[in-house]
PDB file of C-alpha atoms and ligand atoms in Angstrom:
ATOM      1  CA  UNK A   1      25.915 -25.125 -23.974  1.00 71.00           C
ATOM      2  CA  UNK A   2      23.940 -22.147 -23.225  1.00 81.00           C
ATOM      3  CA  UNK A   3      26.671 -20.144 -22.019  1.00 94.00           C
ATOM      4  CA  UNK A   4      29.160 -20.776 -24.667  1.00 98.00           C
ATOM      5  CA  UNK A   5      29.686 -17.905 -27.263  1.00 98.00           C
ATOM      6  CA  UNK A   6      29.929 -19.663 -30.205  1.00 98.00           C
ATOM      7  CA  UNK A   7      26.768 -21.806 -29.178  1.00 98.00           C
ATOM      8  CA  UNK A   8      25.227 -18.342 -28.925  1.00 98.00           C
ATOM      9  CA  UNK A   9      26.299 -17.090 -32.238  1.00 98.00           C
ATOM     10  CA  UNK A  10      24.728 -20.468 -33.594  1.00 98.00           C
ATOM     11  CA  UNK A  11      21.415 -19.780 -32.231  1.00 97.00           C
ATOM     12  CA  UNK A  12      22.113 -16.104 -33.804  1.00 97.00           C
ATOM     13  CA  UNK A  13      21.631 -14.726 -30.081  1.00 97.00           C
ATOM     14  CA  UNK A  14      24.668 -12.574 -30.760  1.00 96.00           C
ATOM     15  CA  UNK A  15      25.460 -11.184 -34.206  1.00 98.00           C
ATOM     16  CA  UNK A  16      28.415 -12.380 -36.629  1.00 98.00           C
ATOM     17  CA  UNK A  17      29.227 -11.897 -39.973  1.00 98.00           C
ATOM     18  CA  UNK A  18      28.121 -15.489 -41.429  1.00 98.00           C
ATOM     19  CA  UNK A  19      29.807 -16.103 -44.469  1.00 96.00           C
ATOM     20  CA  UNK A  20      28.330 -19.696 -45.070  1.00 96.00           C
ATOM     21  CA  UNK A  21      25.701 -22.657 -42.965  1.00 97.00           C
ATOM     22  CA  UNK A  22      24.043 -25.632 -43.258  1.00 96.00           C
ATOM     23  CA  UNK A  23      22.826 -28.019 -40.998  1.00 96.00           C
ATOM     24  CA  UNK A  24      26.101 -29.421 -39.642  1.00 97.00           C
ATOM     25  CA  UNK A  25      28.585 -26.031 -39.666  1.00 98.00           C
ATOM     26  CA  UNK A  26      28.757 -22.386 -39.493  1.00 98.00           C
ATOM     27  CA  UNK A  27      31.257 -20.325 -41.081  1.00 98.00           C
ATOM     28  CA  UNK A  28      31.855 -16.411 -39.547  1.00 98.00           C
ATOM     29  CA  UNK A  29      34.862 -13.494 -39.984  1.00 98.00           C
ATOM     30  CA  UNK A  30      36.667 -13.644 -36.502  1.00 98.00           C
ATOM     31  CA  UNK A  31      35.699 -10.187 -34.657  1.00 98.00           C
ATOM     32  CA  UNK A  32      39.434  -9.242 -33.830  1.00 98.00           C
ATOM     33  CA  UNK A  33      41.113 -10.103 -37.619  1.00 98.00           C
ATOM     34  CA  UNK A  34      45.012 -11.067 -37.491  1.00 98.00           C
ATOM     35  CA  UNK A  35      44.675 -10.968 -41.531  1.00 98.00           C
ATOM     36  CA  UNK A  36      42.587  -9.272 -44.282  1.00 98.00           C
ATOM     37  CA  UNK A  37      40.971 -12.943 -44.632  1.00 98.00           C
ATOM     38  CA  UNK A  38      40.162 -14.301 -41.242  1.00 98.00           C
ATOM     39  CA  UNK A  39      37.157 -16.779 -40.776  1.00 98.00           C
ATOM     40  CA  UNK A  40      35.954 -19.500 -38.406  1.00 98.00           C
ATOM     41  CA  UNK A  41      34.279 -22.439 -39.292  1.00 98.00           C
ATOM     42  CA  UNK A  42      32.681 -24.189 -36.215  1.00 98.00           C
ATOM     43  CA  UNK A  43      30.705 -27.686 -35.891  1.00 98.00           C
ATOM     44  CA  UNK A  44      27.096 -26.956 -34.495  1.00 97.00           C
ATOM     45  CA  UNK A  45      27.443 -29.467 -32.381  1.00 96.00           C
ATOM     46  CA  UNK A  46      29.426 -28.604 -28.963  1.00 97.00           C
ATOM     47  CA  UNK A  47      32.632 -30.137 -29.063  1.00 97.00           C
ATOM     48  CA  UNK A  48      35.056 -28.282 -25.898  1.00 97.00           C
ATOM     49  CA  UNK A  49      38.572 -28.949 -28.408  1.00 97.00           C
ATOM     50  CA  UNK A  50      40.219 -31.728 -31.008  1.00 97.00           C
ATOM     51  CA  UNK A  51      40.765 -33.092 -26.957  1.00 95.00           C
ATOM     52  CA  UNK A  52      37.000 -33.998 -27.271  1.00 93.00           C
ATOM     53  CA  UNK A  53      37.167 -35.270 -30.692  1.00 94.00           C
ATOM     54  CA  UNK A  54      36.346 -39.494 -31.290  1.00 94.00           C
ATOM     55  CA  UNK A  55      36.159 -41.740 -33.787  1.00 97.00           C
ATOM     56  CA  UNK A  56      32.369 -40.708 -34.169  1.00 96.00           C
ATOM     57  CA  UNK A  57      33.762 -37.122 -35.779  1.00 96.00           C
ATOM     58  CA  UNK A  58      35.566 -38.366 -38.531  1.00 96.00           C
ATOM     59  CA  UNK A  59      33.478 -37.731 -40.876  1.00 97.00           C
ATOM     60  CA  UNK A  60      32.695 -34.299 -39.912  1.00 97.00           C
ATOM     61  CA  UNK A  61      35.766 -33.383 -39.532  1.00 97.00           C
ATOM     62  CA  UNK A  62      36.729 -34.176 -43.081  1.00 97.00           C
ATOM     63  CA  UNK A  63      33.783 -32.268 -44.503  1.00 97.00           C
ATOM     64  CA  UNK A  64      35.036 -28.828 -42.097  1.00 98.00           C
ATOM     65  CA  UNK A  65      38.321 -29.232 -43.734  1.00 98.00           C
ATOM     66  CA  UNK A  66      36.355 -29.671 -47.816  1.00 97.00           C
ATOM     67  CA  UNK A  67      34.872 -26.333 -46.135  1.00 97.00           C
ATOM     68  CA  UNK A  68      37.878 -24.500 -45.398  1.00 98.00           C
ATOM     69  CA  UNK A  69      38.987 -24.688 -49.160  1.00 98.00           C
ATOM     70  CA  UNK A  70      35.533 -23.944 -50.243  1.00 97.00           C
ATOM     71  CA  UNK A  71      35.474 -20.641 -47.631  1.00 97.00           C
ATOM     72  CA  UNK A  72      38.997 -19.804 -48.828  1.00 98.00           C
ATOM     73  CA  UNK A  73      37.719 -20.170 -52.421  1.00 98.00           C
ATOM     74  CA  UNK A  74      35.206 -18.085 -51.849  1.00 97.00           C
ATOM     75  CA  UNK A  75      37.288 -15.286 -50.256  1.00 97.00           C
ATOM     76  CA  UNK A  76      39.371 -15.450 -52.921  1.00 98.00           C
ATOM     77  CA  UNK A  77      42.451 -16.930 -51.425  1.00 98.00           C
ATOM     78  CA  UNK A  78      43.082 -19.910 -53.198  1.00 98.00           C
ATOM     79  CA  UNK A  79      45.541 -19.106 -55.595  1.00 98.00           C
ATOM     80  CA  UNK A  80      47.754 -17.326 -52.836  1.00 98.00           C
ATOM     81  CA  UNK A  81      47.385 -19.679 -49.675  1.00 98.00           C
ATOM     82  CA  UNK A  82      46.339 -19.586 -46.520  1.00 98.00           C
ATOM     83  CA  UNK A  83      46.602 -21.600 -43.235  1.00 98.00           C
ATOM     84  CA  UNK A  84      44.280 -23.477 -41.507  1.00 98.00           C
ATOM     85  CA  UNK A  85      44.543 -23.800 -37.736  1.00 98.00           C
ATOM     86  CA  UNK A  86      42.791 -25.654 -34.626  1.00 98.00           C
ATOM     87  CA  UNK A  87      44.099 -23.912 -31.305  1.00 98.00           C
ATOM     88  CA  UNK A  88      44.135 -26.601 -28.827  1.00 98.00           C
ATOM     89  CA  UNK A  89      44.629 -26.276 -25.073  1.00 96.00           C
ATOM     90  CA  UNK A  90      46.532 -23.499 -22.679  1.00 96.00           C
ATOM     91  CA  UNK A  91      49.808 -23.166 -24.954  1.00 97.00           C
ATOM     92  CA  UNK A  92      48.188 -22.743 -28.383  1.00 97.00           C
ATOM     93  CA  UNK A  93      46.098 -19.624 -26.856  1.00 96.00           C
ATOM     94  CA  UNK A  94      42.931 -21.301 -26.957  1.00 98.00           C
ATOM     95  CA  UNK A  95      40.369 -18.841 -25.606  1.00 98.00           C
ATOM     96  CA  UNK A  96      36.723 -20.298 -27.099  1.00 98.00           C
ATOM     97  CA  UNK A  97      36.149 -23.809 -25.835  1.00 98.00           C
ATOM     98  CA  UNK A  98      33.644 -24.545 -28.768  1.00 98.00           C
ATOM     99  CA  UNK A  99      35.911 -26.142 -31.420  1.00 98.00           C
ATOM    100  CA  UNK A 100      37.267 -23.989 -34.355  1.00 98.00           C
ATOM    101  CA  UNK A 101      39.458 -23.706 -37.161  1.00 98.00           C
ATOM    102  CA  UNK A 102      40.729 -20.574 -38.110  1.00 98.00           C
ATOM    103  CA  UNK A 103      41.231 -20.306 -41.881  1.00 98.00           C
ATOM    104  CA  UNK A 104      43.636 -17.291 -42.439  1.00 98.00           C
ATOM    105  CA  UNK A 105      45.352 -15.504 -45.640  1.00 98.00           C
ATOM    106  CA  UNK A 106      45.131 -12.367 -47.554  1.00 98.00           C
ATOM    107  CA  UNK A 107      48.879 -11.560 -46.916  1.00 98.00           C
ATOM    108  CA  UNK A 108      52.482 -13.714 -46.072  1.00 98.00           C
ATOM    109  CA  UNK A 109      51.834 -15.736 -43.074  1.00 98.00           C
ATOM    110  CA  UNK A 110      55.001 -16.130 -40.858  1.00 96.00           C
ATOM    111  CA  UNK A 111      56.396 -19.678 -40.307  1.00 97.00           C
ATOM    112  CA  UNK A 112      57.097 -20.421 -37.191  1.00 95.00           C
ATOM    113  CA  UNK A 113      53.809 -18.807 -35.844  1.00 93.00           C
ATOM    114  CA  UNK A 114      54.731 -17.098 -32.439  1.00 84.00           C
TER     115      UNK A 114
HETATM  116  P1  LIG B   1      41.114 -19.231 -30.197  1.00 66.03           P
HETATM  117  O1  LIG B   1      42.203 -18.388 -29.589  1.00 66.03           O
HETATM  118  O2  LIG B   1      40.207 -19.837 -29.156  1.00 66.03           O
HETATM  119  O3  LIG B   1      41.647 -20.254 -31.164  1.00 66.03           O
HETATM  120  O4  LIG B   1      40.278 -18.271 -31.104  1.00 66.03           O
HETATM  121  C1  LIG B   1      39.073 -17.694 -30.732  1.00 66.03           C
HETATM  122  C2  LIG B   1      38.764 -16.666 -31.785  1.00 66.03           C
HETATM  123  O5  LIG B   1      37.421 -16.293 -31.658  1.00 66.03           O
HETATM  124  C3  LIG B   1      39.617 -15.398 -31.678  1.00 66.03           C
HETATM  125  O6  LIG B   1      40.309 -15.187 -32.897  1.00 66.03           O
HETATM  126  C4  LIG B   1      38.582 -14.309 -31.390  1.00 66.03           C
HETATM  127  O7  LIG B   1      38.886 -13.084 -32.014  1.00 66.03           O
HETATM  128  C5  LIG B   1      37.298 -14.923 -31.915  1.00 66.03           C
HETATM  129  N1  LIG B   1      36.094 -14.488 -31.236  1.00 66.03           N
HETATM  130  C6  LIG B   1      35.904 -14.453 -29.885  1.00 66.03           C
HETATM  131  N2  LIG B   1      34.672 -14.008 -29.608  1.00 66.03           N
HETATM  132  C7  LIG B   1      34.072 -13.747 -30.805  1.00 66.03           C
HETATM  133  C8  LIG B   1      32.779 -13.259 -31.158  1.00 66.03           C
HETATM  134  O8  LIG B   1      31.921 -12.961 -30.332  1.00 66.03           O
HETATM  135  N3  LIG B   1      32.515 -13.134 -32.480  1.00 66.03           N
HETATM  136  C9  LIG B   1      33.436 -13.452 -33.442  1.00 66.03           C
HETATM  137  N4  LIG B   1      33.058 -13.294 -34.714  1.00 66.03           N
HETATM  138  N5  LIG B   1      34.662 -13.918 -33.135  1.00 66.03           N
HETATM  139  C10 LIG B   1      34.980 -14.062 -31.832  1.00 66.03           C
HETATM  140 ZN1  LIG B   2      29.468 -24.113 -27.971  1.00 66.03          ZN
END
């Protein structure tokens, strides 16, 4: 998707702050923060939303979630918690249609989100 921003930040055409890659995912700090610990992990491969997701992602699915404990592990949020969350579609707020999950912590998340 050559017009897609997070395609673009996995080509390294714009500039993020990657905090881990291999050949399947990329891991990057959000640019706008909503906590002191605030990273994406993203697929390489172009999925829109979980709307787009199949049988065939299973797998990788599974292995971005082992991620997001590694990534919070990492940023040292482990012990304290965090949330993990997959905006999907016009009433979660979903602006990037390249598939995402926000892992988020560093301080008291509220529950209900707004
Ligand atoms: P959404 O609302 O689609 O679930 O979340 C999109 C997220 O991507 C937002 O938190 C936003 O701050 C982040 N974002 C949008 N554009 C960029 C960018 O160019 N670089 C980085 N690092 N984050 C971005
Ligand atoms: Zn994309």
């Amino acid at each position: 998707m050559s017009d897609c921003i997070f395609c673009k930040i996995i080509r390294k055409e714009i500039p993020a702050r990657i905090i881990y890659e291999d050949d399947e995912v990329l891991a990057f700090d959000d640019i706008r923060p909503q906590a002191p610990v605030h990273t994406l992990i993203i697929p390489r491969k172009h999925l829109a939303s979980l709307k787009e997701i199949g049988q065939e992602e299973a797998s990788l699915l599974g292995r971005i979630l082992i991620r997001a404990a590694e990534i919070a592990r990492l940023k040292g949020i482990d012990h304290s918690g965090y949330r993990v969350v997959v905006n999907t579609g016009p009433d979660s707020g979903q602006e990037v249609f390249h598939i995402h999950f926000h892992v988020l912590g560093g301080r008291r998340l509220g529950w209900p989100p707004g």
